[in-house]
PDB file of C-alpha atoms in Angstrom:
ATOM      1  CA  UNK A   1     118.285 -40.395 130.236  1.00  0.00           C
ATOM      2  CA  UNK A   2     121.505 -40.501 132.586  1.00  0.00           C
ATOM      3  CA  UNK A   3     124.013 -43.216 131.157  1.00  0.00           C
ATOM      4  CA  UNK A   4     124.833 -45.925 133.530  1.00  0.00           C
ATOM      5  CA  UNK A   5     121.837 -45.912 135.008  1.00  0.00           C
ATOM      6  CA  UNK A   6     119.558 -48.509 136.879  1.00  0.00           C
ATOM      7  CA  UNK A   7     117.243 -50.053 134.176  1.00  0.00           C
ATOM      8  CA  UNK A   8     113.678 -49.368 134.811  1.00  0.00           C
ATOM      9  CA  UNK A   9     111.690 -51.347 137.546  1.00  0.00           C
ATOM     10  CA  UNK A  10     109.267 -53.634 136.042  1.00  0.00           C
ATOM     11  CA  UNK A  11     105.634 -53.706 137.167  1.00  0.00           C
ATOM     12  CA  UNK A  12     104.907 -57.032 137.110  1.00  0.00           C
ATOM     13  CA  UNK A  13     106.443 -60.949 137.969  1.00  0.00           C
ATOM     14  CA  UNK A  14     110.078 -61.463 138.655  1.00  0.00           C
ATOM     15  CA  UNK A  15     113.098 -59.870 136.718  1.00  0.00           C
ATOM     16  CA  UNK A  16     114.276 -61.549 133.743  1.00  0.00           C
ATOM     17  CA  UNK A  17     117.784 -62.175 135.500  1.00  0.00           C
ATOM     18  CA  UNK A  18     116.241 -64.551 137.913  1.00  0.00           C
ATOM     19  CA  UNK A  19     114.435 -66.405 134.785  1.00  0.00           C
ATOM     20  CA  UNK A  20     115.659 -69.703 133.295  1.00  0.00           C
ATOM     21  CA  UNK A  21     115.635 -70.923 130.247  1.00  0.00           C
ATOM     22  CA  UNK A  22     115.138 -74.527 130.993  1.00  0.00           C
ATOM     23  CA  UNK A  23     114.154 -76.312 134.461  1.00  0.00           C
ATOM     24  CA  UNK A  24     117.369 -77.731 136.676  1.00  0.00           C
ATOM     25  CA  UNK A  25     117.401 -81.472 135.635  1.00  0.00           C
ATOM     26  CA  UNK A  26     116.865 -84.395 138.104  1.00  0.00           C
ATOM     27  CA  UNK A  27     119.199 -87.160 136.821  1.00  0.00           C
ATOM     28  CA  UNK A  28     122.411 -85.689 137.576  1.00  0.00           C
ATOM     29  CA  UNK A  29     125.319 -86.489 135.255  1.00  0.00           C
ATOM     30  CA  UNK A  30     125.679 -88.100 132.022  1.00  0.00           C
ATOM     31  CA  UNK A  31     126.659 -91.634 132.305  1.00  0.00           C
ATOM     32  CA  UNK A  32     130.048 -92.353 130.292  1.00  0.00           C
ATOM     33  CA  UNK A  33     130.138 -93.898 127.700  1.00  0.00           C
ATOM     34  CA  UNK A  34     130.088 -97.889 127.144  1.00  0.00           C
ATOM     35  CA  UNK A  35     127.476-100.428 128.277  1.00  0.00           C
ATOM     36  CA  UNK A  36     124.541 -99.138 130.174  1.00  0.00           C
ATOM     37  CA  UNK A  37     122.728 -99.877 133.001  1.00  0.00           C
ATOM     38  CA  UNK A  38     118.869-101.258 132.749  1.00  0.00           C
ATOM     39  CA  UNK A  39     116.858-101.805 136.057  1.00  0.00           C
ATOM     40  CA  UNK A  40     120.401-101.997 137.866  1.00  0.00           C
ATOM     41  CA  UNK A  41     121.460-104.605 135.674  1.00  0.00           C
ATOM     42  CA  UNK A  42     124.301-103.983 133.129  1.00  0.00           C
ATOM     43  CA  UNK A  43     122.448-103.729 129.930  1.00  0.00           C
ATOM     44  CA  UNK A  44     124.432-106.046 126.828  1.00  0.00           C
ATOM     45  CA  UNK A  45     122.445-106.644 123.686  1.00  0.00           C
ATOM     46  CA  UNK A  46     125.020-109.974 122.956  1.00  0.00           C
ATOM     47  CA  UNK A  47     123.933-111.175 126.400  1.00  0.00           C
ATOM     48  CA  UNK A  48     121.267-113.603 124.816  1.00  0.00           C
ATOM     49  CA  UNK A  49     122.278-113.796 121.447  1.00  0.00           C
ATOM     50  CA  UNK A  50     123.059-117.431 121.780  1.00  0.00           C
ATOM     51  CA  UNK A  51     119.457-118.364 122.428  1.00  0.00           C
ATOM     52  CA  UNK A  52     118.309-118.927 118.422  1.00  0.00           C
ATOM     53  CA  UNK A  53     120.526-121.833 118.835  1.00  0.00           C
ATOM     54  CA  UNK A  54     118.327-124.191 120.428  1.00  0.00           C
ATOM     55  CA  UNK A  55     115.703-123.041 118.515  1.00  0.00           C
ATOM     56  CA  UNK A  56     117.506-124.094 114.763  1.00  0.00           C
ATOM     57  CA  UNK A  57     118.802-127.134 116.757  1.00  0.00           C
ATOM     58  CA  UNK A  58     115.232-128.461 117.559  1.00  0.00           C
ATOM     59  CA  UNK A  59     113.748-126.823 114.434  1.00  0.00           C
ATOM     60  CA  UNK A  60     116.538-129.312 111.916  1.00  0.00           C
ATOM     61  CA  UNK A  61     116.278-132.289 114.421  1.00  0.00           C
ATOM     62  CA  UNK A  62     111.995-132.273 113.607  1.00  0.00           C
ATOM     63  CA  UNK A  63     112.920-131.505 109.837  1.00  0.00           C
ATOM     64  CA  UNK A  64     115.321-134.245 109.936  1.00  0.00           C
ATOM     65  CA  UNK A  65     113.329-136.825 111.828  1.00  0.00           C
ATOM     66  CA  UNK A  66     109.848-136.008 109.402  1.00  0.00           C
ATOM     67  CA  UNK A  67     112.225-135.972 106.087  1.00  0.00           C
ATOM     68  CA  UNK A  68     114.671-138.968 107.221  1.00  0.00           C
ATOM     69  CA  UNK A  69     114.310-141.290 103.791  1.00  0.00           C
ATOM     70  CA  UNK A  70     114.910-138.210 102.387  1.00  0.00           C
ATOM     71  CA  UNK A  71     117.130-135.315 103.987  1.00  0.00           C
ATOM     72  CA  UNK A  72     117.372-136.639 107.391  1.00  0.00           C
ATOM     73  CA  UNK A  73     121.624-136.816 106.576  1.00  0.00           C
ATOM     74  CA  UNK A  74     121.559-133.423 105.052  1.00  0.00           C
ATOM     75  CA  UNK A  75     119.356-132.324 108.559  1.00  0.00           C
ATOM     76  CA  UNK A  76     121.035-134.078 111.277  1.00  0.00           C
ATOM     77  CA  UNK A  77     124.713-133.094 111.031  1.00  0.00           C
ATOM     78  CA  UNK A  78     123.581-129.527 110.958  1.00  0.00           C
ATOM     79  CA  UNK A  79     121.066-130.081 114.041  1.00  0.00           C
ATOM     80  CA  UNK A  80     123.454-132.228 116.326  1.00  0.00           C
ATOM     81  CA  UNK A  81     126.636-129.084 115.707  1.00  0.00           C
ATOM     82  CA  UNK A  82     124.219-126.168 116.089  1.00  0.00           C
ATOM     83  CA  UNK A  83     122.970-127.994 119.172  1.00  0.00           C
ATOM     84  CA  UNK A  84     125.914-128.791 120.859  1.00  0.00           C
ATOM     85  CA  UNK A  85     127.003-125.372 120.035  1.00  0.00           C
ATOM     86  CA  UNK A  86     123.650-124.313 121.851  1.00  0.00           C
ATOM     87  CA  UNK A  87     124.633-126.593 124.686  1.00  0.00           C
ATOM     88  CA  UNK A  88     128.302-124.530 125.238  1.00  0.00           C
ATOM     89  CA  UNK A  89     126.653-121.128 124.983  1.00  0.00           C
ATOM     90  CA  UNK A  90     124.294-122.385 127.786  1.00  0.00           C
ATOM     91  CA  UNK A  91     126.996-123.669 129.828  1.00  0.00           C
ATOM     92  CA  UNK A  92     129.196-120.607 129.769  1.00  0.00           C
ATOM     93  CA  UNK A  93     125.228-118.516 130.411  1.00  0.00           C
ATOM     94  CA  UNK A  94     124.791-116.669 127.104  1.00  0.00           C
ATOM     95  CA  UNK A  95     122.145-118.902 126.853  1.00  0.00           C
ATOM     96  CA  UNK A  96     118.950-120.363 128.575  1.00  0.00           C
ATOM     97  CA  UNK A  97     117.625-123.004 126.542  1.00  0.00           C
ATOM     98  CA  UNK A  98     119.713-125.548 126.897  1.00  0.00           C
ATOM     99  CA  UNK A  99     116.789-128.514 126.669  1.00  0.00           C
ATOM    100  CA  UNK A 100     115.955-127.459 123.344  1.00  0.00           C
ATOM    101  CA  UNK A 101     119.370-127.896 122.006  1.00  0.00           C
ATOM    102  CA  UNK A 102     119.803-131.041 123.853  1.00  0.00           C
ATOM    103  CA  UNK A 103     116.598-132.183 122.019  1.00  0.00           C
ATOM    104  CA  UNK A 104     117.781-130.836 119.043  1.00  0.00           C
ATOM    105  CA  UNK A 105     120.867-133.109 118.986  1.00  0.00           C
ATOM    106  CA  UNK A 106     119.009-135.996 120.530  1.00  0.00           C
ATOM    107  CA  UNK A 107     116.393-135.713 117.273  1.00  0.00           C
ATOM    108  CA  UNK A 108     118.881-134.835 114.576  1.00  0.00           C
ATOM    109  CA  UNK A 109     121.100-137.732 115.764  1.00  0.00           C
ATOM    110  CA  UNK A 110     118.056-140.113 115.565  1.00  0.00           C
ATOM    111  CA  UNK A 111     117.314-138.248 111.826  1.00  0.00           C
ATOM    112  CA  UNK A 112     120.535-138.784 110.391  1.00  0.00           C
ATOM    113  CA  UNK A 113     121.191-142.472 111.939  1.00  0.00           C
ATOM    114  CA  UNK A 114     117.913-143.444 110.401  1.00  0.00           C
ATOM    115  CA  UNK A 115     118.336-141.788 106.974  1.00  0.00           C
ATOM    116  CA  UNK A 116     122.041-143.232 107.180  1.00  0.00           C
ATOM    117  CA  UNK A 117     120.523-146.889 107.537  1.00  0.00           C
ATOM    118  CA  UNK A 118     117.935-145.919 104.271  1.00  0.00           C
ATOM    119  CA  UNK A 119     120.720-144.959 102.351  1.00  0.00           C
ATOM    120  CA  UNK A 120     123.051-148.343 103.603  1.00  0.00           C
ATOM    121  CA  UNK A 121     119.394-150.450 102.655  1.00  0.00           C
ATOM    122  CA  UNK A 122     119.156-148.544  99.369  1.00  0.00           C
ATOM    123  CA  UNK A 123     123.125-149.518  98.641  1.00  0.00           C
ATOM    124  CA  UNK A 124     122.656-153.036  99.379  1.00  0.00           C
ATOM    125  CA  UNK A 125     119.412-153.342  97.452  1.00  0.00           C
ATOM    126  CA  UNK A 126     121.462-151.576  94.461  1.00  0.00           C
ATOM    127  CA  UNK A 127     123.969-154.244  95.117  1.00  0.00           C
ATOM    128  CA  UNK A 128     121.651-157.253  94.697  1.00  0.00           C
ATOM    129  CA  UNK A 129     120.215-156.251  91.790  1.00  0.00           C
ATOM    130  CA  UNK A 130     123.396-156.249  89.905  1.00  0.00           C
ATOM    131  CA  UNK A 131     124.538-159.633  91.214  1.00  0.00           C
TER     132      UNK A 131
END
């Protein structure tokens, strides 16, 4: 064998120098880092976070309304601030339910006014039966 030497010629397929490990890639560069992009459309996981507030608005505003003699104070403050906080976050468009929350606060307002005049009746009644 001479040193520095050609290597032998292979018999069969291409050379190994023109083989590559893995296939050129089609999606070009890395995006950096931050938000990404879905469909074209910057991609931001808070973007409808806001929407569970209608939902617990309308959800306390029923509860309130059905339990009334009962919890329908206790039901209705909660419902009417989680709906008008609802009712900002679909203003400024982290939300999209805005009718729930404004039936939410419509409901919880009825709930609490109602369990309010129970609890003035119940006073008064209390009241008479002392005198």
């Amino acid at each position: 064998m001479v040193p520095y030497s050609a290597p032998p010629e292979q018999s069969y397929g291409q050379p190994y120098s023109q083989q590559y490990a893995y296939p050129p890639t089609s999606y070009g560069p890395y995006a950096p880092y931050g938000p990404g992009m879905y469909w074209g459309v910057p991609y931001d996981p808070r973007r409808y976070e806001a929407n569970a507030l209608g939902g617990w608005a309308l959800g306390l505003g029923i509860a309130s309304l059905l339990l009334s003699c009962y919890l329908g104070l206790l039901l209705g403050v909660p419902a009417i601030i989680v709906g008008v906080k609802g009712m900002r976050a679909a203003d400024e468009g982290r939300a999209t339910n805005k009718t729930m929350s404004i039936i939410g606060v419509v409901l919880g307002s009825v709930g609490a006014a109602v369990s309010a005049a129970y609890l003035l009746f119940f006073i008064a009644y209390l009241g008479m039966l002392q005198a």
